């Protein structure tokens, strides 16, 4: 089952819990003033709970550790971020979510492998000219 999280035009963040039948429950308000971009979800801390990572106006990534109930702990600032088209997934079978994004300066596609606790390896070049 997958859940869905999205921001509306008024910068409110909502969560829809997935249902066994393939649909979603009614949306639930999570927070207002979600002035972040490139929001991705995955287990970045290694605790088996879904976390959020998003880019703030300070051009840094921020991590909201998941509580396992659809709520999130206060954010932690991670690293400066000059990439776009960010996505997350378990690309290497480790069970942890990794980040993949396009470097805005070089157009290289890079992967940051999660090493748990919201930390990542140095970026790995996947391909150029993205």
Coordinates of C-alpha atoms in Angstrom, one line a residue:
X1 CA 0.0 0.0 0.0
X2 CA 1.2 3.5 -0.8
X3 CA 0.3 6.8 0.7
X4 CA 0.3 10.1 -1.1
X5 CA 1.5 13.5 0.1
X6 CA 1.0 16.7 -1.8
X7 CA 0.9 20.5 -1.5
X8 CA -2.1 22.5 -2.7
X9 CA -2.0 25.9 -4.3
X10 CA -2.3 27.6 -0.9
X11 CA 0.9 25.8 0.4
X12 CA -1.0 23.4 2.6
X13 CA 0.5 19.9 2.9
X14 CA -2.0 17.0 2.8
X15 CA -1.6 13.3 3.3
X16 CA -3.8 10.6 1.8
X17 CA -3.4 7.1 3.4
X18 CA -3.6 4.3 0.9
X19 CA -6.2 1.6 1.2
X20 CA -5.9 -2.1 0.5
X21 CA -8.3 -1.8 -2.5
X22 CA -6.0 0.5 -4.3
X23 CA -7.7 3.8 -3.5
X24 CA -7.0 6.5 -0.9
X25 CA -8.7 7.6 2.3
X26 CA -9.9 11.2 2.7
X27 CA -7.1 13.7 2.7
X28 CA -5.7 14.8 6.1
X29 CA -4.1 18.2 6.7
X30 CA -0.5 18.0 7.9
X31 CA 0.8 21.6 7.9
X32 CA 0.3 25.0 6.3
X33 CA 3.0 27.3 4.8
X34 CA 4.7 24.4 3.0
X35 CA 7.1 26.7 1.2
X36 CA 9.4 23.9 0.1
X37 CA 10.1 22.4 -3.3
X38 CA 11.4 19.0 -4.5
X39 CA 9.5 17.1 -1.7
X40 CA 10.3 13.4 -1.7
X41 CA 9.4 10.6 0.6
X42 CA 11.3 7.5 1.7
X43 CA 13.1 5.9 4.6
X44 CA 16.2 8.1 4.9
X45 CA 16.9 7.4 8.5
X46 CA 16.8 3.6 8.5
X47 CA 14.1 3.2 11.1
X48 CA 11.5 1.7 8.7
X49 CA 9.3 4.8 8.8
X50 CA 8.7 7.1 5.8
X51 CA 10.4 10.4 6.1
X52 CA 10.2 13.6 4.0
X53 CA 13.0 15.5 2.4
X54 CA 12.4 18.9 0.7
X55 CA 14.4 21.9 -0.5
X56 CA 13.9 25.1 1.4
X57 CA 14.2 28.7 0.3
X58 CA 17.7 28.6 1.9
X59 CA 18.8 26.2 -0.9
X60 CA 19.3 23.4 1.6
X61 CA 17.7 20.0 2.0
X62 CA 15.7 19.5 5.1
X63 CA 14.6 16.2 6.6
X64 CA 11.4 15.5 8.6
X65 CA 11.7 12.1 10.2
X66 CA 8.5 10.1 10.1
X67 CA 6.8 9.0 13.3
X68 CA 5.1 6.0 11.7
X69 CA 1.6 7.6 12.2
X70 CA 1.6 9.9 9.2
X71 CA 3.1 12.7 11.3
X72 CA 6.7 14.0 11.2
X73 CA 9.2 15.2 13.7
X74 CA 10.6 18.7 13.5
X75 CA 12.9 19.3 10.5
X76 CA 16.6 18.9 10.4
X77 CA 18.8 20.8 8.0
X78 CA 20.9 18.5 6.0
X79 CA 23.1 19.9 3.1
X80 CA 23.1 22.7 0.6
X81 CA 21.3 21.7 -2.6
X82 CA 22.0 23.1 -6.0
X83 CA 20.2 20.3 -7.9
X84 CA 16.7 19.9 -9.3
X85 CA 14.4 17.2 -10.6
X86 CA 15.0 15.4 -7.3
X87 CA 13.4 12.0 -6.7
X88 CA 13.9 9.2 -4.2
X89 CA 13.9 5.4 -4.3
X90 CA 15.5 2.3 -3.1
X91 CA 17.7 1.9 -6.1
X92 CA 20.4 -0.4 -4.7
X93 CA 18.4 -2.9 -2.7
X94 CA 19.6 -1.6 0.7
X95 CA 16.1 -0.8 2.0
X96 CA 17.1 2.8 2.5
X97 CA 15.8 5.6 0.1
X98 CA 18.5 7.3 -2.0
X99 CA 18.3 10.6 -3.8
X100 CA 18.7 11.1 -7.5
X101 CA 18.8 14.6 -9.0
X102 CA 20.1 16.6 -11.9
X103 CA 23.0 19.0 -11.2
X104 CA 21.8 22.4 -12.4
X105 CA 25.3 23.5 -13.4
X106 CA 26.6 20.5 -15.3
X107 CA 23.2 18.7 -16.2
X108 CA 24.7 15.5 -14.8
X109 CA 22.4 13.0 -13.2
X110 CA 23.7 12.0 -9.8
X111 CA 22.8 9.6 -7.0
X112 CA 23.3 10.2 -3.3
X113 CA 23.3 6.9 -1.5
X114 CA 21.6 6.9 1.9
X115 CA 23.8 5.7 4.8
X116 CA 21.1 6.1 7.4
X117 CA 20.3 8.7 10.0
X118 CA 19.5 11.2 7.2
X119 CA 23.1 11.1 5.9
X120 CA 24.2 10.5 2.4
X121 CA 27.4 9.4 0.5
X122 CA 29.2 11.7 -1.9
X123 CA 27.2 11.9 -5.2
X124 CA 27.8 9.2 -7.7
X125 CA 27.6 10.2 -11.4
X126 CA 25.0 8.2 -13.2
X127 CA 25.0 10.0 -16.6
X128 CA 25.7 13.3 -18.2
X129 CA 23.6 15.6 -20.4
X130 CA 20.4 14.9 -18.4

